[in-house]
């Protein structure tokens, strides 16, 4: 057997994997740092050339103006309603569908999973015009359901794929033991399988919430009234024909990013667990 080489000293830490990880982390953190630092600068400092790497004078006026003069609070409320509603519906449907596809009593599971994988990468812009005409005829334009329904449709295939792969990792002996104890099918699903599927549910929930929170194209097309616009569309419309308020745009972008950052930090371990299970069991 070939002898395994043990790295010592600085060679233990300086290798391809660690160096690549540091480079990726730096490239990811730099735009976020620039976003936050610029949001804390006054407008006069933002317009300086060359730009300053650190704010010379910190100010929170940009956030105040973004919420007071640009209806950012209303945009955030709209995004919360749409993203939370979409996430709850997707979680319920993907869990039940994933549980069914993870069992052995459905024929054609491979064809179904292949179709779901293809649908999960289907571009929304390809069906944007038919969807607009359909929602106009149904009276769903400028409403919360007008975004929730298509968001559920586009996020559900990927969610079912993740849940099915995760639920396949739960031993069937657990269900058999539950049936021996006298539990019915629904009791087994809700009391035994559901608690064990929390990592997969957290993964689906975070991905669905993030996708719904940051989606722009359908939100711009279906909701043209200011009272139903979500954060991405609202921030895009901050500017006018003659001015672009970069300070307020950066501040609003930071406010829109904070919920996603908190969500990922809180559920990061569950997300990794759910994705790892999907990668292994898929």
PDB file of C-alpha atoms in Angstrom:
ATOM      1  CA  UNK A   1       0.000   0.000   0.000  1.00  0.00           C
ATOM      2  CA  UNK A   2       1.335   3.478  -0.792  1.00  0.00           C
ATOM      3  CA  UNK A   3       2.394   5.401   2.281  1.00  0.00           C
ATOM      4  CA  UNK A   4       0.214   8.395   3.073  1.00  0.00           C
ATOM      5  CA  UNK A   5       2.133  11.638   3.289  1.00  0.00           C
ATOM      6  CA  UNK A   6       1.552  13.644   6.452  1.00  0.00           C
ATOM      7  CA  UNK A   7       1.860  17.419   6.091  1.00  0.00           C
ATOM      8  CA  UNK A   8       3.407  19.392   8.941  1.00  0.00           C
ATOM      9  CA  UNK A   9       3.932  23.044   9.733  1.00  0.00           C
ATOM     10  CA  UNK A  10       2.721  25.581   7.172  1.00  0.00           C
ATOM     11  CA  UNK A  11       2.245  22.836   4.571  1.00  0.00           C
ATOM     12  CA  UNK A  12      -0.600  21.510   6.701  1.00  0.00           C
ATOM     13  CA  UNK A  13      -2.614  24.664   6.031  1.00  0.00           C
ATOM     14  CA  UNK A  14      -1.301  25.875   2.668  1.00  0.00           C
ATOM     15  CA  UNK A  15      -2.826  23.486   0.142  1.00  0.00           C
ATOM     16  CA  UNK A  16      -5.099  23.711  -2.863  1.00  0.00           C
ATOM     17  CA  UNK A  17      -8.349  23.245  -0.941  1.00  0.00           C
ATOM     18  CA  UNK A  18      -7.629  25.819   1.767  1.00  0.00           C
ATOM     19  CA  UNK A  19      -6.210  28.391  -0.625  1.00  0.00           C
ATOM     20  CA  UNK A  20      -9.179  28.000  -2.979  1.00  0.00           C
ATOM     21  CA  UNK A  21     -11.577  28.378  -0.059  1.00  0.00           C
ATOM     22  CA  UNK A  22      -9.887  31.575   1.107  1.00  0.00           C
ATOM     23  CA  UNK A  23      -9.916  33.047  -2.409  1.00  0.00           C
ATOM     24  CA  UNK A  24     -13.621  32.259  -2.864  1.00  0.00           C
ATOM     25  CA  UNK A  25     -14.424  33.720   0.564  1.00  0.00           C
ATOM     26  CA  UNK A  26     -12.554  36.937  -0.207  1.00  0.00           C
ATOM     27  CA  UNK A  27     -14.185  37.329  -3.626  1.00  0.00           C
ATOM     28  CA  UNK A  28     -17.588  36.814  -2.014  1.00  0.00           C
ATOM     29  CA  UNK A  29     -16.974  39.111   0.943  1.00  0.00           C
ATOM     30  CA  UNK A  30     -15.557  42.062  -1.005  1.00  0.00           C
ATOM     31  CA  UNK A  31     -18.828  43.016  -2.791  1.00  0.00           C
ATOM     32  CA  UNK A  32     -20.737  42.654   0.482  1.00  0.00           C
ATOM     33  CA  UNK A  33     -18.224  44.853   2.288  1.00  0.00           C
ATOM     34  CA  UNK A  34     -18.425  47.468  -0.468  1.00  0.00           C
ATOM     35  CA  UNK A  35     -22.225  47.367  -0.283  1.00  0.00           C
ATOM     36  CA  UNK A  36     -22.302  47.936   3.484  1.00  0.00           C
ATOM     37  CA  UNK A  37     -19.535  50.538   3.591  1.00  0.00           C
ATOM     38  CA  UNK A  38     -21.061  52.575   0.764  1.00  0.00           C
ATOM     39  CA  UNK A  39     -24.473  52.545   2.435  1.00  0.00           C
ATOM     40  CA  UNK A  40     -22.887  54.242   5.459  1.00  0.00           C
ATOM     41  CA  UNK A  41     -21.245  57.047   3.446  1.00  0.00           C
ATOM     42  CA  UNK A  42     -22.799  60.450   2.747  1.00  0.00           C
ATOM     43  CA  UNK A  43     -23.709  61.163  -0.867  1.00  0.00           C
ATOM     44  CA  UNK A  44     -20.793  63.584  -1.275  1.00  0.00           C
ATOM     45  CA  UNK A  45     -18.285  60.905  -0.310  1.00  0.00           C
ATOM     46  CA  UNK A  46     -19.869  58.310  -2.604  1.00  0.00           C
ATOM     47  CA  UNK A  47     -19.370  60.650  -5.572  1.00  0.00           C
ATOM     48  CA  UNK A  48     -15.636  61.111  -4.881  1.00  0.00           C
ATOM     49  CA  UNK A  49     -13.094  59.772  -7.343  1.00  0.00           C
ATOM     50  CA  UNK A  50     -11.177  57.671  -6.538  1.00  0.00           C
ATOM     51  CA  UNK A  51     -13.641  56.127  -4.055  1.00  0.00           C
ATOM     52  CA  UNK A  52     -12.695  55.670  -0.425  1.00  0.00           C
ATOM     53  CA  UNK A  53     -12.274  52.153   0.910  1.00  0.00           C
ATOM     54  CA  UNK A  54     -13.483  53.111   4.394  1.00  0.00           C
ATOM     55  CA  UNK A  55     -16.218  55.620   5.289  1.00  0.00           C
ATOM     56  CA  UNK A  56     -14.664  58.834   6.557  1.00  0.00           C
ATOM     57  CA  UNK A  57     -17.871  59.813   8.322  1.00  0.00           C
ATOM     58  CA  UNK A  58     -20.499  57.238   9.182  1.00  0.00           C
ATOM     59  CA  UNK A  59     -24.127  58.167   8.593  1.00  0.00           C
ATOM     60  CA  UNK A  60     -27.437  56.322   8.750  1.00  0.00           C
ATOM     61  CA  UNK A  61     -29.335  59.023   6.882  1.00  0.00           C
ATOM     62  CA  UNK A  62     -29.398  56.885   3.751  1.00  0.00           C
ATOM     63  CA  UNK A  63     -31.485  54.260   5.544  1.00  0.00           C
ATOM     64  CA  UNK A  64     -33.826  56.891   6.966  1.00  0.00           C
ATOM     65  CA  UNK A  65     -34.405  58.426   3.530  1.00  0.00           C
ATOM     66  CA  UNK A  66     -34.878  55.003   1.904  1.00  0.00           C
ATOM     67  CA  UNK A  67     -37.652  54.087   4.343  1.00  0.00           C
ATOM     68  CA  UNK A  68     -39.215  57.557   4.571  1.00  0.00           C
ATOM     69  CA  UNK A  69     -39.186  58.788   0.961  1.00  0.00           C
ATOM     70  CA  UNK A  70     -39.117  55.601  -1.119  1.00  0.00           C
ATOM     71  CA  UNK A  71     -41.715  53.318   0.532  1.00  0.00           C
ATOM     72  CA  UNK A  72     -39.069  50.720   1.369  1.00  0.00           C
ATOM     73  CA  UNK A  73     -41.119  49.566   4.355  1.00  0.00           C
ATOM     74  CA  UNK A  74     -44.089  48.752   2.106  1.00  0.00           C
ATOM     75  CA  UNK A  75     -41.840  46.882  -0.301  1.00  0.00           C
ATOM     76  CA  UNK A  76     -40.434  44.789   2.548  1.00  0.00           C
ATOM     77  CA  UNK A  77     -43.912  43.954   3.843  1.00  0.00           C
ATOM     78  CA  UNK A  78     -44.957  42.839   0.364  1.00  0.00           C
ATOM     79  CA  UNK A  79     -41.853  40.692   0.012  1.00  0.00           C
ATOM     80  CA  UNK A  80     -42.418  39.096   3.415  1.00  0.00           C
ATOM     81  CA  UNK A  81     -46.029  38.214   2.585  1.00  0.00           C
ATOM     82  CA  UNK A  82     -45.141  36.745  -0.800  1.00  0.00           C
ATOM     83  CA  UNK A  83     -41.975  34.908   0.288  1.00  0.00           C
ATOM     84  CA  UNK A  84     -43.428  33.451   3.496  1.00  0.00           C
ATOM     85  CA  UNK A  85     -46.661  32.331   1.795  1.00  0.00           C
ATOM     86  CA  UNK A  86     -44.720  30.729  -1.043  1.00  0.00           C
ATOM     87  CA  UNK A  87     -42.359  28.980   1.361  1.00  0.00           C
ATOM     88  CA  UNK A  88     -45.145  27.527   3.505  1.00  0.00           C
ATOM     89  CA  UNK A  89     -47.035  26.159   0.492  1.00  0.00           C
ATOM     90  CA  UNK A  90     -43.884  24.730  -1.107  1.00  0.00           C
ATOM     91  CA  UNK A  91     -42.831  23.074   2.155  1.00  0.00           C
ATOM     92  CA  UNK A  92     -46.187  21.350   2.584  1.00  0.00           C
ATOM     93  CA  UNK A  93     -46.470  20.142  -1.015  1.00  0.00           C
ATOM     94  CA  UNK A  94     -42.817  19.139  -1.418  1.00  0.00           C
ATOM     95  CA  UNK A  95     -42.832  17.135   1.817  1.00  0.00           C
ATOM     96  CA  UNK A  96     -45.890  15.104   0.830  1.00  0.00           C
ATOM     97  CA  UNK A  97     -44.730  14.625  -2.771  1.00  0.00           C
ATOM     98  CA  UNK A  98     -41.179  13.792  -1.691  1.00  0.00           C
ATOM     99  CA  UNK A  99     -42.453  11.231   0.807  1.00  0.00           C
ATOM    100  CA  UNK A 100     -44.572   9.570  -1.862  1.00  0.00           C
ATOM    101  CA  UNK A 101     -41.718   9.491  -4.382  1.00  0.00           C
ATOM    102  CA  UNK A 102     -39.308   8.154  -1.765  1.00  0.00           C
ATOM    103  CA  UNK A 103     -41.539   5.098  -1.225  1.00  0.00           C
ATOM    104  CA  UNK A 104     -41.655   1.989  -3.305  1.00  0.00           C
ATOM    105  CA  UNK A 105     -45.315   1.993  -4.297  1.00  0.00           C
ATOM    106  CA  UNK A 106     -45.181   4.541  -7.153  1.00  0.00           C
ATOM    107  CA  UNK A 107     -44.346   3.371 -10.656  1.00  0.00           C
ATOM    108  CA  UNK A 108     -42.325   5.533 -12.992  1.00  0.00           C
ATOM    109  CA  UNK A 109     -40.438   7.329 -10.236  1.00  0.00           C
ATOM    110  CA  UNK A 110     -37.373   7.746 -12.426  1.00  0.00           C
ATOM    111  CA  UNK A 111     -39.374   9.452 -15.169  1.00  0.00           C
ATOM    112  CA  UNK A 112     -41.092  11.694 -12.623  1.00  0.00           C
ATOM    113  CA  UNK A 113     -37.810  12.728 -11.002  1.00  0.00           C
ATOM    114  CA  UNK A 114     -36.226  13.369 -14.400  1.00  0.00           C
ATOM    115  CA  UNK A 115     -39.167  15.575 -15.355  1.00  0.00           C
ATOM    116  CA  UNK A 116     -38.887  17.474 -12.074  1.00  0.00           C
ATOM    117  CA  UNK A 117     -35.174  18.043 -12.633  1.00  0.00           C
ATOM    118  CA  UNK A 118     -35.861  19.418 -16.107  1.00  0.00           C
ATOM    119  CA  UNK A 119     -38.626  21.695 -14.797  1.00  0.00           C
ATOM    120  CA  UNK A 120     -36.389  23.037 -12.036  1.00  0.00           C
ATOM    121  CA  UNK A 121     -34.020  24.554 -14.621  1.00  0.00           C
ATOM    122  CA  UNK A 122     -36.759  25.794 -16.957  1.00  0.00           C
ATOM    123  CA  UNK A 123     -36.329  29.562 -17.563  1.00  0.00           C
ATOM    124  CA  UNK A 124     -39.219  31.699 -16.366  1.00  0.00           C
ATOM    125  CA  UNK A 125     -38.776  34.186 -19.198  1.00  0.00           C
ATOM    126  CA  UNK A 126     -39.852  31.506 -21.688  1.00  0.00           C
ATOM    127  CA  UNK A 127     -43.407  31.485 -20.298  1.00  0.00           C
ATOM    128  CA  UNK A 128     -43.601  35.063 -19.033  1.00  0.00           C
ATOM    129  CA  UNK A 129     -45.987  36.311 -21.740  1.00  0.00           C
ATOM    130  CA  UNK A 130     -48.452  33.389 -21.467  1.00  0.00           C
ATOM    131  CA  UNK A 131     -48.414  33.731 -17.682  1.00  0.00           C
ATOM    132  CA  UNK A 132     -49.134  37.455 -17.924  1.00  0.00           C
ATOM    133  CA  UNK A 133     -52.084  36.872 -20.245  1.00  0.00           C
ATOM    134  CA  UNK A 134     -53.403  34.092 -17.994  1.00  0.00           C
ATOM    135  CA  UNK A 135     -53.152  36.214 -14.854  1.00  0.00           C
ATOM    136  CA  UNK A 136     -54.795  39.152 -16.621  1.00  0.00           C
ATOM    137  CA  UNK A 137     -57.748  36.982 -17.610  1.00  0.00           C
ATOM    138  CA  UNK A 138     -58.024  35.577 -14.073  1.00  0.00           C
ATOM    139  CA  UNK A 139     -57.737  39.019 -12.465  1.00  0.00           C
ATOM    140  CA  UNK A 140     -54.565  38.152 -10.548  1.00  0.00           C
ATOM    141  CA  UNK A 141     -52.454  41.110 -11.668  1.00  0.00           C
ATOM    142  CA  UNK A 142     -51.451  43.521  -8.882  1.00  0.00           C
ATOM    143  CA  UNK A 143     -52.172  41.050  -6.107  1.00  0.00           C
ATOM    144  CA  UNK A 144     -50.279  38.759  -3.771  1.00  0.00           C
ATOM    145  CA  UNK A 145     -51.643  35.533  -5.341  1.00  0.00           C
ATOM    146  CA  UNK A 146     -50.443  36.809  -8.702  1.00  0.00           C
ATOM    147  CA  UNK A 147     -46.873  36.230  -7.486  1.00  0.00           C
ATOM    148  CA  UNK A 148     -47.397  33.429  -4.993  1.00  0.00           C
ATOM    149  CA  UNK A 149     -48.939  31.000  -7.502  1.00  0.00           C
ATOM    150  CA  UNK A 150     -46.144  31.186 -10.124  1.00  0.00           C
ATOM    151  CA  UNK A 151     -43.475  31.239  -7.411  1.00  0.00           C
ATOM    152  CA  UNK A 152     -44.868  27.993  -6.000  1.00  0.00           C
ATOM    153  CA  UNK A 153     -44.963  26.447  -9.458  1.00  0.00           C
ATOM    154  CA  UNK A 154     -41.348  27.323 -10.263  1.00  0.00           C
ATOM    155  CA  UNK A 155     -39.876  26.436  -6.847  1.00  0.00           C
ATOM    156  CA  UNK A 156     -41.781  23.207  -6.266  1.00  0.00           C
ATOM    157  CA  UNK A 157     -39.857  20.873  -8.648  1.00  0.00           C
ATOM    158  CA  UNK A 158     -36.477  21.582  -7.041  1.00  0.00           C
ATOM    159  CA  UNK A 159     -38.038  21.365  -3.573  1.00  0.00           C
ATOM    160  CA  UNK A 160     -39.566  17.952  -4.318  1.00  0.00           C
ATOM    161  CA  UNK A 161     -36.206  16.751  -5.632  1.00  0.00           C
ATOM    162  CA  UNK A 162     -34.439  17.740  -2.406  1.00  0.00           C
ATOM    163  CA  UNK A 163     -37.129  16.304  -0.117  1.00  0.00           C
ATOM    164  CA  UNK A 164     -37.322  13.024  -1.993  1.00  0.00           C
ATOM    165  CA  UNK A 165     -33.555  12.537  -1.813  1.00  0.00           C
ATOM    166  CA  UNK A 166     -33.499  13.385   1.881  1.00  0.00           C
ATOM    167  CA  UNK A 167     -36.472  11.172   2.815  1.00  0.00           C
ATOM    168  CA  UNK A 168     -34.876   8.246   1.022  1.00  0.00           C
ATOM    169  CA  UNK A 169     -32.193   8.302   3.688  1.00  0.00           C
ATOM    170  CA  UNK A 170     -34.711   7.545   6.471  1.00  0.00           C
ATOM    171  CA  UNK A 171     -34.711   3.767   7.151  1.00  0.00           C
ATOM    172  CA  UNK A 172     -37.943   2.001   6.250  1.00  0.00           C
ATOM    173  CA  UNK A 173     -37.722   0.048   9.523  1.00  0.00           C
ATOM    174  CA  UNK A 174     -38.810   3.192  11.364  1.00  0.00           C
ATOM    175  CA  UNK A 175     -42.090   3.268   9.451  1.00  0.00           C
ATOM    176  CA  UNK A 176     -42.551  -0.458   9.966  1.00  0.00           C
ATOM    177  CA  UNK A 177     -42.031  -0.087  13.720  1.00  0.00           C
ATOM    178  CA  UNK A 178     -44.574   2.719  13.785  1.00  0.00           C
ATOM    179  CA  UNK A 179     -47.123   0.560  11.972  1.00  0.00           C
ATOM    180  CA  UNK A 180     -46.504  -2.311  14.395  1.00  0.00           C
ATOM    181  CA  UNK A 181     -47.246   0.084  17.267  1.00  0.00           C
ATOM    182  CA  UNK A 182     -50.627   0.783  15.695  1.00  0.00           C
ATOM    183  CA  UNK A 183     -50.029   4.167  14.080  1.00  0.00           C
ATOM    184  CA  UNK A 184     -51.902   4.906  10.872  1.00  0.00           C
ATOM    185  CA  UNK A 185     -50.385   6.281   7.692  1.00  0.00           C
ATOM    186  CA  UNK A 186     -51.010   9.950   8.500  1.00  0.00           C
ATOM    187  CA  UNK A 187     -49.907   9.494  12.116  1.00  0.00           C
ATOM    188  CA  UNK A 188     -46.666   7.931  10.921  1.00  0.00           C
ATOM    189  CA  UNK A 189     -46.022  10.726   8.432  1.00  0.00           C
ATOM    190  CA  UNK A 190     -46.789  13.600  10.814  1.00  0.00           C
ATOM    191  CA  UNK A 191     -45.431  12.201  14.092  1.00  0.00           C
ATOM    192  CA  UNK A 192     -42.462  10.111  12.926  1.00  0.00           C
ATOM    193  CA  UNK A 193     -41.279  11.133   9.455  1.00  0.00           C
ATOM    194  CA  UNK A 194     -41.908  14.887   9.694  1.00  0.00           C
ATOM    195  CA  UNK A 195     -39.662  15.497  12.757  1.00  0.00           C
ATOM    196  CA  UNK A 196     -36.866  13.492  11.131  1.00  0.00           C
ATOM    197  CA  UNK A 197     -37.145  15.520   7.914  1.00  0.00           C
ATOM    198  CA  UNK A 198     -36.386  18.892   9.543  1.00  0.00           C
ATOM    199  CA  UNK A 199     -32.929  19.369   7.904  1.00  0.00           C
ATOM    200  CA  UNK A 200     -34.415  18.773   4.469  1.00  0.00           C
ATOM    201  CA  UNK A 201     -37.337  21.086   5.228  1.00  0.00           C
ATOM    202  CA  UNK A 202     -34.979  23.818   6.413  1.00  0.00           C
ATOM    203  CA  UNK A 203     -32.959  23.485   3.204  1.00  0.00           C
ATOM    204  CA  UNK A 204     -36.058  23.722   1.025  1.00  0.00           C
ATOM    205  CA  UNK A 205     -37.410  26.599   3.094  1.00  0.00           C
ATOM    206  CA  UNK A 206     -34.263  28.706   2.873  1.00  0.00           C
ATOM    207  CA  UNK A 207     -33.850  28.169  -0.873  1.00  0.00           C
ATOM    208  CA  UNK A 208     -37.522  28.871  -1.570  1.00  0.00           C
ATOM    209  CA  UNK A 209     -37.609  31.967   0.624  1.00  0.00           C
ATOM    210  CA  UNK A 210     -34.421  33.334  -0.940  1.00  0.00           C
ATOM    211  CA  UNK A 211     -35.653  32.715  -4.487  1.00  0.00           C
ATOM    212  CA  UNK A 212     -39.023  34.343  -3.783  1.00  0.00           C
ATOM    213  CA  UNK A 213     -37.452  37.262  -1.921  1.00  0.00           C
ATOM    214  CA  UNK A 214     -35.015  38.141  -4.698  1.00  0.00           C
ATOM    215  CA  UNK A 215     -37.081  37.312  -7.817  1.00  0.00           C
ATOM    216  CA  UNK A 216     -37.342  40.307 -10.133  1.00  0.00           C
ATOM    217  CA  UNK A 217     -38.730  39.487 -13.578  1.00  0.00           C
ATOM    218  CA  UNK A 218     -42.184  38.205 -12.660  1.00  0.00           C
ATOM    219  CA  UNK A 219     -42.545  40.740  -9.855  1.00  0.00           C
ATOM    220  CA  UNK A 220     -41.854  43.557 -12.314  1.00  0.00           C
ATOM    221  CA  UNK A 221     -44.252  42.149 -14.916  1.00  0.00           C
ATOM    222  CA  UNK A 222     -47.236  41.105 -12.818  1.00  0.00           C
ATOM    223  CA  UNK A 223     -47.393  43.864 -10.176  1.00  0.00           C
ATOM    224  CA  UNK A 224     -47.211  47.416 -11.505  1.00  0.00           C
ATOM    225  CA  UNK A 225     -48.973  49.120  -8.584  1.00  0.00           C
ATOM    226  CA  UNK A 226     -46.711  50.514  -5.891  1.00  0.00           C
ATOM    227  CA  UNK A 227     -48.759  48.917  -3.097  1.00  0.00           C
ATOM    228  CA  UNK A 228     -47.880  45.404  -4.313  1.00  0.00           C
ATOM    229  CA  UNK A 229     -44.284  45.844  -5.483  1.00  0.00           C
ATOM    230  CA  UNK A 230     -41.606  43.731  -3.826  1.00  0.00           C
ATOM    231  CA  UNK A 231     -38.137  44.815  -2.735  1.00  0.00           C
ATOM    232  CA  UNK A 232     -36.153  44.064  -5.955  1.00  0.00           C
ATOM    233  CA  UNK A 233     -38.609  46.011  -8.108  1.00  0.00           C
ATOM    234  CA  UNK A 234     -38.918  48.819  -5.583  1.00  0.00           C
ATOM    235  CA  UNK A 235     -35.152  49.325  -5.375  1.00  0.00           C
ATOM    236  CA  UNK A 236     -34.863  49.287  -9.169  1.00  0.00           C
ATOM    237  CA  UNK A 237     -37.391  52.133  -9.367  1.00  0.00           C
ATOM    238  CA  UNK A 238     -35.674  54.365  -6.810  1.00  0.00           C
ATOM    239  CA  UNK A 239     -34.093  56.476  -9.523  1.00  0.00           C
ATOM    240  CA  UNK A 240     -35.773  59.006 -11.779  1.00  0.00           C
ATOM    241  CA  UNK A 241     -35.097  60.164 -15.314  1.00  0.00           C
ATOM    242  CA  UNK A 242     -32.514  62.683 -14.171  1.00  0.00           C
ATOM    243  CA  UNK A 243     -31.143  61.375 -10.856  1.00  0.00           C
ATOM    244  CA  UNK A 244     -29.947  58.065  -9.436  1.00  0.00           C
ATOM    245  CA  UNK A 245     -29.852  58.058  -5.592  1.00  0.00           C
ATOM    246  CA  UNK A 246     -26.944  55.661  -5.164  1.00  0.00           C
ATOM    247  CA  UNK A 247     -26.773  56.225  -1.406  1.00  0.00           C
ATOM    248  CA  UNK A 248     -30.391  55.195  -0.875  1.00  0.00           C
ATOM    249  CA  UNK A 249     -30.054  52.283  -3.311  1.00  0.00           C
ATOM    250  CA  UNK A 250     -27.083  50.886  -1.375  1.00  0.00           C
ATOM    251  CA  UNK A 251     -28.901  51.366   1.930  1.00  0.00           C
ATOM    252  CA  UNK A 252     -32.035  49.645   0.641  1.00  0.00           C
ATOM    253  CA  UNK A 253     -29.931  46.780  -0.724  1.00  0.00           C
ATOM    254  CA  UNK A 254     -28.366  46.263   2.702  1.00  0.00           C
ATOM    255  CA  UNK A 255     -31.811  46.255   4.335  1.00  0.00           C
ATOM    256  CA  UNK A 256     -33.002  43.701   1.780  1.00  0.00           C
ATOM    257  CA  UNK A 257     -29.952  41.476   2.334  1.00  0.00           C
ATOM    258  CA  UNK A 258     -30.145  41.320   6.141  1.00  0.00           C
ATOM    259  CA  UNK A 259     -33.099  38.859   6.360  1.00  0.00           C
ATOM    260  CA  UNK A 260     -31.381  36.440   3.974  1.00  0.00           C
ATOM    261  CA  UNK A 261     -28.093  36.622   5.900  1.00  0.00           C
ATOM    262  CA  UNK A 262     -29.864  35.977   9.210  1.00  0.00           C
ATOM    263  CA  UNK A 263     -31.794  33.060   7.727  1.00  0.00           C
ATOM    264  CA  UNK A 264     -28.677  31.394   6.330  1.00  0.00           C
ATOM    265  CA  UNK A 265     -26.651  31.906   9.533  1.00  0.00           C
ATOM    266  CA  UNK A 266     -29.388  30.482  11.754  1.00  0.00           C
ATOM    267  CA  UNK A 267     -30.061  27.388   9.630  1.00  0.00           C
ATOM    268  CA  UNK A 268     -26.605  26.877   8.080  1.00  0.00           C
ATOM    269  CA  UNK A 269     -26.032  23.443   9.638  1.00  0.00           C
ATOM    270  CA  UNK A 270     -29.431  22.161   8.575  1.00  0.00           C
ATOM    271  CA  UNK A 271     -28.873  23.500   5.052  1.00  0.00           C
ATOM    272  CA  UNK A 272     -25.540  21.687   4.723  1.00  0.00           C
ATOM    273  CA  UNK A 273     -27.077  18.499   6.114  1.00  0.00           C
ATOM    274  CA  UNK A 274     -29.987  18.629   3.688  1.00  0.00           C
ATOM    275  CA  UNK A 275     -27.804  19.330   0.665  1.00  0.00           C
ATOM    276  CA  UNK A 276     -25.282  16.645   1.595  1.00  0.00           C
ATOM    277  CA  UNK A 277     -28.008  14.056   1.970  1.00  0.00           C
ATOM    278  CA  UNK A 278     -29.461  15.037  -1.403  1.00  0.00           C
ATOM    279  CA  UNK A 279     -26.066  14.751  -3.075  1.00  0.00           C
ATOM    280  CA  UNK A 280     -25.392  11.310  -1.620  1.00  0.00           C
ATOM    281  CA  UNK A 281     -28.820   9.800  -2.027  1.00  0.00           C
ATOM    282  CA  UNK A 282     -29.656  11.301  -5.430  1.00  0.00           C
TER     283      UNK A 282
END
